[in-house]
């Protein structure tokens, strides 16, 4: 079932903003950090999903598997001119 909300456009810095209520975001399948595309035509605005959510560093590190990547995330043995 489609969700609707009556909202007020507010100032956010030099821009205008509308907060998307949680129930509407869930109905649209929006997730935190997700890229969206905004199309304005006449007096209508359409917001659509434009890709997968971007992961935070914490989320990326949580997915790191030492077994899959053979141990450490980066070499700890000096290998170049950094040896002094």
N, CA, C and O atoms as a Tinker XYZ file with bonds, in Angstrom:
   336  protein
     1  N      0.840000   -1.175000    0.000000    73     2
     2  CA     0.000000    0.000000    0.000000    64     1     3
     3  C      0.895000    1.252000    0.000000    63     2     4     5
     4  O      1.808000    1.345000    0.821000    81     3
     5  N      0.654000    2.201000   -0.893000    73     3     6
     6  CA     1.470000    3.424000   -0.936000    64     5     7
     7  C      1.331000    4.242000    0.344000    63     6     8     9
     8  O      0.255000    4.321000    0.936000    81     7
     9  N      2.435000    4.845000    0.754000    73     7    10
    10  CA     2.441000    5.709000    1.929000    64     9    11
    11  C      2.496000    7.156000    1.465000    63    10    12    13
    12  O      3.176000    7.467000    0.488000    81    11
    13  N      1.801000    8.030000    2.143000    73    11    14
    14  CA     1.843000    9.456000    1.836000    64    13    15
    15  C      2.089000   10.232000    3.113000    63    14    16    17
    16  O      1.847000    9.740000    4.215000    81    15
    17  N      2.569000   11.444000    2.950000    73    15    18
    18  CA     2.797000   12.330000    4.106000    64    17    19
    19  C      2.656000   13.770000    3.641000    63    18    20    21
    20  O      3.092000   14.112000    2.542000    81    19
    21  N      2.058000   14.606000    4.455000    73    19    22
    22  CA     1.977000   16.035000    4.181000    64    21    23
    23  C      3.079000   16.707000    4.984000    63    22    24    25
    24  O      3.060000   16.676000    6.215000    81    23
    25  N      4.040000   17.313000    4.296000    73    23    26
    26  CA     5.232000   17.856000    4.936000    64    25    27
    27  C      5.385000   19.332000    4.606000    63    26    28    29
    28  O      4.658000   19.867000    3.768000    81    27
    29  N      6.334000   19.990000    5.268000    73    27    30
    30  CA     6.639000   21.392000    5.026000    64    29    31
    31  C      8.079000   21.517000    4.559000    63    30    32    33
    32  O      8.988000   20.941000    5.156000    81    31
    33  N      8.278000   22.270000    3.491000    73    31    34
    34  CA     9.622000   22.533000    2.990000    64    33    35
    35  C     10.293000   23.505000    3.948000    63    34    36    37
    36  O      9.708000   24.528000    4.302000    81    35
    37  N     11.525000   23.193000    4.373000    73    35    38
    38  CA    12.256000   24.027000    5.322000    64    37    39
    39  C     13.635000   24.359000    4.762000    63    38    40    41
    40  O     14.118000   23.707000    3.836000    81    39
    41  N     14.256000   25.382000    5.339000    73    39    42
    42  CA    15.589000   25.791000    4.908000    64    41    43
    43  C     16.633000   24.901000    5.581000    63    42    44    45
    44  O     16.533000   24.589000    6.767000    81    43
    45  N     17.635000   24.501000    4.799000    73    43    46
    46  CA    18.780000   23.744000    5.310000    64    45    47
    47  C     20.011000   24.370000    4.671000    63    46    48    49
    48  O     20.362000   24.031000    3.541000    81    47
    49  N     20.666000   25.274000    5.377000    73    47    50
    50  CA    21.768000   26.046000    4.814000    64    49    51
    51  C     21.233000   26.929000    3.702000    63    50    52    53
    52  O     20.277000   27.677000    3.908000    81    51
    53  N     21.844000   26.847000    2.519000    73    51    54
    54  CA    21.366000   27.605000    1.363000    64    53    55
    55  C     20.370000   26.807000    0.524000    63    54    56    57
    56  O     19.949000   27.264000   -0.539000    81    55
    57  N     19.996000   25.629000    0.988000    73    55    58
    58  CA    19.102000   24.754000    0.241000    64    57    59
    59  C     17.754000   24.643000    0.927000    63    58    60    61
    60  O     17.550000   25.188000    2.012000    81    59
    61  N     16.844000   23.941000    0.293000    73    59    62
    62  CA    15.556000   23.615000    0.886000    64    61    63
    63  C     15.532000   22.112000    1.133000    63    62    64    65
    64  O     16.168000   21.350000    0.404000    81    63
    65  N     14.799000   21.682000    2.160000    73    63    66
    66  CA    14.792000   20.267000    2.511000    64    65    67
    67  C     13.423000   19.819000    2.996000    63    66    68    69
    68  O     12.639000   20.606000    3.526000    81    67
    69  N     13.160000   18.538000    2.798000    73    67    70
    70  CA    11.981000   17.866000    3.343000    64    69    71
    71  C     12.472000   16.563000    3.936000    63    70    72    73
    72  O     13.176000   15.808000    3.267000    81    71
    73  N     12.116000   16.284000    5.177000    73    71    74
    74  CA    12.494000   15.006000    5.798000    64    73    75
    75  C     11.529000   13.925000    5.348000    63    74    76    77
    76  O     10.318000   14.135000    5.286000    81    75
    77  N     12.086000   12.770000    5.037000    73    75    78
    78  CA    11.252000   11.642000    4.614000    64    77    79
    79  C     10.891000   10.839000    5.867000    63    78    80    81
    80  O     11.782000   10.309000    6.531000    81    79
    81  N      9.606000   10.741000    6.199000    73    79    82
    82  CA     9.209000    9.972000    7.383000    64    81    83
    83  C      9.620000    8.504000    7.259000    63    82    84    85
    84  O      9.688000    7.959000    6.158000    81    83
    85  N      9.891000    7.881000    8.391000    73    83    86
    86  CA    10.365000    6.498000    8.421000    64    85    87
    87  C      9.430000    5.553000    7.687000    63    86    88    89
    88  O      9.896000    4.672000    6.964000    81    87
    89  N      8.117000    5.713000    7.854000    73    87    90
    90  CA     7.168000    4.803000    7.201000    64    89    91
    91  C      7.233000    4.939000    5.675000    63    90    92    93
    92  O      7.119000    3.943000    4.960000    81    91
    93  N      7.413000    6.154000    5.181000    73    91    94
    94  CA     7.533000    6.382000    3.735000    64    93    95
    95  C      8.860000    5.815000    3.232000    63    94    96    97
    96  O      8.901000    5.190000    2.172000    81    95
    97  N      9.946000    6.027000    3.980000    73    95    98
    98  CA    11.252000    5.501000    3.598000    64    97    99
    99  C     11.232000    3.977000    3.531000    63    98   100   101
   100  O     11.774000    3.383000    2.598000    81    99
   101  N     10.607000    3.350000    4.522000    73    99   102
   102  CA    10.495000    1.884000    4.515000    64   101   103
   103  C      9.694000    1.406000    3.313000    63   102   104   105
   104  O     10.075000    0.439000    2.652000    81   103
   105  N      8.582000    2.085000    3.030000    73   103   106
   106  CA     7.729000    1.706000    1.909000    64   105   107
   107  C      8.480000    1.826000    0.579000    63   106   108   109
   108  O      8.266000    1.022000   -0.329000    81   107
   109  N      9.367000    2.838000    0.461000    73   107   110
   110  CA    10.152000    3.041000   -0.761000    64   109   111
   111  C     11.387000    2.147000   -0.808000    63   110   112   113
   112  O     12.019000    2.021000   -1.857000    81   111
   113  N     11.738000    1.524000    0.322000    73   111   114
   114  CA    12.926000    0.677000    0.377000    64   113   115
   115  C     14.211000    1.463000    0.551000    63   114   116   117
   116  O     15.290000    0.948000    0.261000    81   115
   117  N     14.117000    2.716000    1.025000    73   115   118
   118  CA    15.304000    3.537000    1.250000    64   117   119
   119  C     16.065000    3.040000    2.473000    63   118   120   121
   120  O     15.472000    2.597000    3.457000    81   119
   121  N     17.396000    3.124000    2.389000    73   119   122
   122  CA    18.261000    2.765000    3.509000    64   121   123
   123  C     19.209000    3.922000    3.780000    63   122   124   125
   124  O     19.479000    4.728000    2.889000    81   123
   125  N     19.710000    4.009000    4.991000    73   123   126
   126  CA    20.649000    5.057000    5.364000    64   125   127
   127  C     21.887000    5.002000    4.482000    63   126   128   129
   128  O     22.468000    3.932000    4.298000    81   127
   129  N     22.297000    6.140000    3.934000    73   127   130
   130  CA    23.481000    6.215000    3.095000    64   129   131
   131  C     23.249000    5.839000    1.641000    63   130   132   133
   132  O     24.199000    5.769000    0.861000    81   131
   133  N     22.011000    5.599000    1.272000    73   131   134
   134  CA    21.709000    5.154000   -0.080000    64   133   135
   135  C     21.674000    6.321000   -1.066000    63   134   136   137
   136  O     21.032000    7.336000   -0.794000    81   135
   137  N     22.348000    6.191000   -2.195000    73   135   138
   138  CA    22.260000    7.241000   -3.211000    64   137   139
   139  C     20.855000    7.267000   -3.821000    63   138   140   141
   140  O     20.247000    6.219000   -4.040000    81   139
   141  N     20.355000    8.453000   -4.089000    73   139   142
   142  CA    19.050000    8.613000   -4.729000    64   141   143
   143  C     19.180000    9.574000   -5.896000    63   142   144   145
   144  O     20.128000   10.357000   -5.968000    81   143
   145  N     18.233000    9.509000   -6.797000    73   143   146
   146  CA    18.146000   10.436000   -7.923000    64   145   147
   147  C     16.864000   11.237000   -7.751000    63   146   148   149
   148  O     15.813000   10.681000   -7.430000    81   147
   149  N     16.956000   12.549000   -7.966000    73   147   150
   150  CA    15.796000   13.424000   -7.819000    64   149   151
   151  C     15.457000   14.019000   -9.181000    63   150   152   153
   152  O     16.306000   14.626000   -9.833000    81   151
   153  N     14.216000   13.842000   -9.598000    73   151   154
   154  CA    13.740000   14.377000  -10.869000    64   153   155
   155  C     12.642000   15.395000  -10.576000    63   154   156   157
   156  O     11.635000   15.065000   -9.951000    81   155
   157  N     12.837000   16.627000  -11.025000    73   155   158
   158  CA    11.826000   17.671000  -10.869000    64   157   159
   159  C     11.213000   17.957000  -12.225000    63   158   160   161
   160  O     11.922000   18.238000  -13.192000    81   159
   161  N      9.890000   17.884000  -12.292000    73   159   162
   162  CA     9.191000   18.156000  -13.540000    64   161   163
   163  C      7.889000   18.866000  -13.201000    63   162   164   165
   164  O      7.055000   18.359000  -12.451000    81   163
   165  N      7.738000   20.064000  -13.781000    73   163   166
   166  CA     6.594000   20.919000  -13.474000    64   165   167
   167  C      6.569000   21.166000  -11.964000    63   166   168   169
   168  O      7.530000   21.714000  -11.424000    81   167
   169  N      5.511000   20.781000  -11.280000    73   167   170
   170  CA     5.454000   21.003000   -9.836000    64   169   171
   171  C      5.564000   19.689000   -9.067000    63   170   172   173
   172  O      5.169000   19.612000   -7.904000    81   171
   173  N      6.105000   18.651000   -9.719000    73   171   174
   174  CA     6.266000   17.348000   -9.073000    64   173   175
   175  C      7.738000   17.013000   -8.888000    63   174   176   177
   176  O      8.589000   17.440000   -9.669000    81   175
   177  N      8.024000   16.246000   -7.848000    73   175   178
   178  CA     9.376000   15.771000   -7.585000    64   177   179
   179  C      9.304000   14.263000   -7.378000    63   178   180   181
   180  O      8.464000   13.771000   -6.624000    81   179
   181  N     10.197000   13.527000   -8.057000    73   179   182
   182  CA    10.262000   12.082000   -7.922000    64   181   183
   183  C     11.638000   11.717000   -7.382000    63   182   184   185
   184  O     12.655000   12.110000   -7.953000    81   183
   185  N     11.675000   10.971000   -6.290000    73   183   186
   186  CA    12.931000   10.523000   -5.689000    64   185   187
   187  C     13.000000    9.009000   -5.858000    63   186   188   189
   188  O     12.112000    8.288000   -5.405000    81   187
   189  N     14.069000    8.525000   -6.519000    73   187   190
   190  CA    14.202000    7.089000   -6.758000    64   189   191
   191  C     15.578000    6.606000   -6.297000    63   190   192   193
   192  O     16.533000    7.381000   -6.241000    81   191
   193  N     15.663000    5.336000   -5.973000    73   191   194
   194  CA    16.917000    4.704000   -5.576000    64   193   195
   195  C     17.874000    4.730000   -6.760000    63   194   196   197
   196  O     17.482000    4.427000   -7.887000    81   195
   197  N     19.131000    5.094000   -6.504000    73   195   198
   198  CA    20.121000    5.194000   -7.587000    64   197   199
   199  C     21.344000    4.319000   -7.317000    63   198   200   201
   200  O     22.422000    4.599000   -7.841000    81   199
   201  N     21.201000    3.287000   -6.527000    73   199   202
   202  CA    22.326000    2.399000   -6.248000    64   201   203
   203  C     22.247000    1.843000   -4.843000    63   202   204   205
   204  O     21.306000    2.110000   -4.096000    81   203
   205  N     23.254000    1.068000   -4.505000    73   203   206
   206  CA    23.324000    0.461000   -3.176000    64   205   207
   207  C     23.844000    1.458000   -2.148000    63   206   208   209
   208  O     24.613000    2.355000   -2.493000    81   207
   209  N     23.434000    1.313000   -0.890000    73   207   210
   210  CA    23.950000    2.208000    0.153000    64   209   211
   211  C     25.470000    2.118000    0.254000    63   210   212   213
   212  O     26.049000    1.049000    0.062000    81   211
   213  N     26.105000    3.235000    0.552000    73   211   214
   214  CA    27.549000    3.261000    0.757000    64   213   215
   215  C     27.835000    2.803000    2.178000    63   214   216   217
   216  O     27.177000    3.240000    3.122000    81   215
   217  N     28.806000    1.932000    2.329000    73   215   218
   218  CA    29.150000    1.406000    3.643000    64   217   219
   219  C     30.084000    2.362000    4.378000    63   218   220   221
   220  O     30.952000    2.991000    3.772000    81   219
   221  N     29.895000    2.460000    5.686000    73   219   222
   222  CA    30.817000    3.238000    6.510000    64   221   223
   223  C     32.089000    2.410000    6.718000    63   222   224   225
   224  O     32.110000    1.214000    6.428000    81   223
   225  N     33.138000    3.048000    7.219000    73   223   226
   226  CA    34.377000    2.322000    7.483000    64   225   227
   227  C     34.133000    1.200000    8.477000    63   226   228   229
   228  O     34.675000    0.107000    8.318000    81   227
   229  N     33.334000    1.448000    9.490000    73   227   230
   230  CA    33.018000    0.423000   10.491000    64   229   231
   231  C     32.341000   -0.776000    9.840000    63   230   232   233
   232  O     32.661000   -1.921000   10.156000    81   231
   233  N     31.399000   -0.512000    8.926000    73   231   234
   234  CA    30.713000   -1.605000    8.239000    64   233   235
   235  C     31.672000   -2.376000    7.336000    63   234   236   237
   236  O     31.603000   -3.603000    7.263000    81   235
   237  N     32.563000   -1.668000    6.650000    73   235   238
   238  CA    33.545000   -2.333000    5.784000    64   237   239
   239  C     34.481000   -3.208000    6.606000    63   238   240   241
   240  O     34.768000   -4.340000    6.218000    81   239
   241  N     34.963000   -2.692000    7.745000    73   239   242
   242  CA    35.864000   -3.469000    8.598000    64   241   243
   243  C     35.166000   -4.687000    9.183000    63   242   244   245
   244  O     35.790000   -5.732000    9.366000    81   243
   245  N     33.871000   -4.558000    9.478000    73   243   246
   246  CA    33.115000   -5.688000   10.013000    64   245   247
   247  C     33.021000   -6.816000    8.992000    63   246   248   249
   248  O     32.904000   -7.980000    9.374000    81   247
   249  N     33.070000   -6.493000    7.702000    73   247   250
   250  CA    32.991000   -7.506000    6.649000    64   249   251
   251  C     34.351000   -8.125000    6.320000    63   250   252   253
   252  O     34.422000   -9.105000    5.578000    81   251
   253  N     35.428000   -7.560000    6.866000    73   251   254
   254  CA    36.774000   -8.054000    6.571000    64   253   255
   255  C     36.960000   -9.449000    7.145000    63   254   256   257
   256  O     36.695000   -9.682000    8.324000    81   255
   257  N     37.411000  -10.364000    6.320000    73   255   258
   258  CA    37.654000  -11.748000    6.724000    64   257   259
   259  C     39.151000  -12.043000    6.599000    63   258   260   261
   260  O     39.651000  -12.189000    5.484000    81   259
   261  N     39.888000  -12.135000    7.740000    73   259   262
   262  CA    41.336000  -12.384000    7.685000    64   261   263
   263  C     41.688000  -13.683000    6.957000    63   262   264   265
   264  O     42.723000  -13.751000    6.294000    81   263
   265  N     40.856000  -14.701000    7.068000    73   263   266
   266  CA    41.129000  -15.974000    6.385000    64   265   267
   267  C     41.077000  -15.787000    4.872000    63   266   268   269
   268  O     41.924000  -16.302000    4.142000    81   267
   269  N     40.087000  -15.055000    4.418000    73   267   270
   270  CA    39.925000  -14.810000    2.992000    64   269   271
   271  C     41.054000  -13.945000    2.445000    63   270   272   273
   272  O     41.499000  -14.140000    1.314000    81   271
   273  N     41.515000  -12.993000    3.245000    73   271   274
   274  CA    42.552000  -12.060000    2.803000    64   273   275
   275  C     43.942000  -12.429000    3.316000    63   274   276   277
   276  O     44.867000  -11.619000    3.251000    81   275
   277  N     44.087000  -13.627000    3.816000    73   275   278
   278  CA    45.374000  -14.171000    4.283000    64   277   279
   279  C     46.030000  -13.327000    5.359000    63   278   280   281
   280  O     47.194000  -12.946000    5.239000    81   279
   281  N     45.288000  -13.041000    6.399000    73   279   282
   282  CA    45.883000  -12.371000    7.548000    64   281   283
   283  C     45.632000  -10.891000    7.595000    63   282   284   285
   284  O     44.485000  -10.445000    7.559000    81   283
   285  N     46.695000  -10.126000    7.676000    73   283   286
   286  CA    46.602000   -8.688000    7.902000    64   285   287
   287  C     46.052000   -7.944000    6.693000    63   286   288   289
   288  O     46.166000   -8.396000    5.553000    81   287
   289  N     45.457000   -6.799000    6.972000    73   287   290
   290  CA    44.868000   -5.984000    5.911000    64   289   291
   291  C     45.944000   -5.297000    5.081000    63   290   292   293
   292  O     45.706000   -4.982000    3.915000    81   291
   293  N     47.126000   -5.055000    5.654000    73   291   294
   294  CA    48.213000   -4.442000    4.898000    64   293   295
   295  C     49.541000   -4.945000    5.436000    63   294   296   297
   296  O     49.636000   -5.390000    6.580000    81   295
   297  N     50.545000   -4.868000    4.611000    73   295   298
   298  CA    51.861000   -5.364000    4.997000    64   297   299
   299  C     52.430000   -4.527000    6.134000    63   298   300   301
   300  O     52.298000   -3.303000    6.137000    81   299
   301  N     53.064000   -5.190000    7.101000    73   299   302
   302  CA    53.683000   -4.474000    8.220000    64   301   303
   303  C     55.199000   -4.552000    8.157000    63   302   304   305
   304  O     55.885000   -3.976000    9.002000    81   303
   305  N     55.729000   -5.258000    7.164000    73   303   306
   306  CA    57.178000   -5.371000    6.997000    64   305   307
   307  C     57.623000   -4.292000    6.020000    63   306   308   309
   308  O     57.096000   -4.227000    4.909000    81   307
   309  N     58.598000   -3.422000    6.405000    73   307   310
   310  CA    59.078000   -2.388000    5.472000    64   309   311
   311  C     59.617000   -3.035000    4.196000    63   310   312   313
   312  O     60.373000   -4.005000    4.253000    81   311
   313  N     59.219000   -2.486000    3.041000    73   311   314
   314  CA    59.630000   -3.085000    1.775000    64   313   315
   315  C     60.286000   -2.098000    0.820000    63   314   316   317
   316  O     60.690000   -2.494000   -0.273000    81   315
   317  N     60.405000   -0.841000    1.187000    73   315   318
   318  CA    60.955000    0.135000    0.254000    64   317   319
   319  C     61.850000    1.143000    0.939000    63   318   320   321
   320  O     62.561000    0.805000    1.885000    81   319
   321  N     61.820000    2.369000    0.475000    73   319   322
   322  CA    62.706000    3.412000    0.988000    64   321   323
   323  C     62.311000    3.890000    2.382000    63   322   324   325
   324  O     62.991000    4.733000    2.968000    81   323
   325  N     61.204000    3.348000    2.917000    73   323   326
   326  CA    60.837000    3.761000    4.264000    64   325   327
   327  C     61.760000    3.183000    5.325000    63   326   328   329
   328  O     61.711000    3.604000    6.481000    81   327
   329  N     62.605000    2.219000    4.948000    73   327   330
   330  CA    63.575000    1.667000    5.887000    64   329   331
   331  C     64.649000    2.698000    6.145000    63   330   332   333
   332  O     65.316000    3.150000    5.215000    81   331
   333  N     64.829000    3.084000    7.432000    73   331   334
   334  CA    65.861000    4.065000    7.782000    64   333   335
   335  C     66.798000    3.523000    8.815000    63   334   336
   336  O     67.729000    4.214000    9.227000    81   335
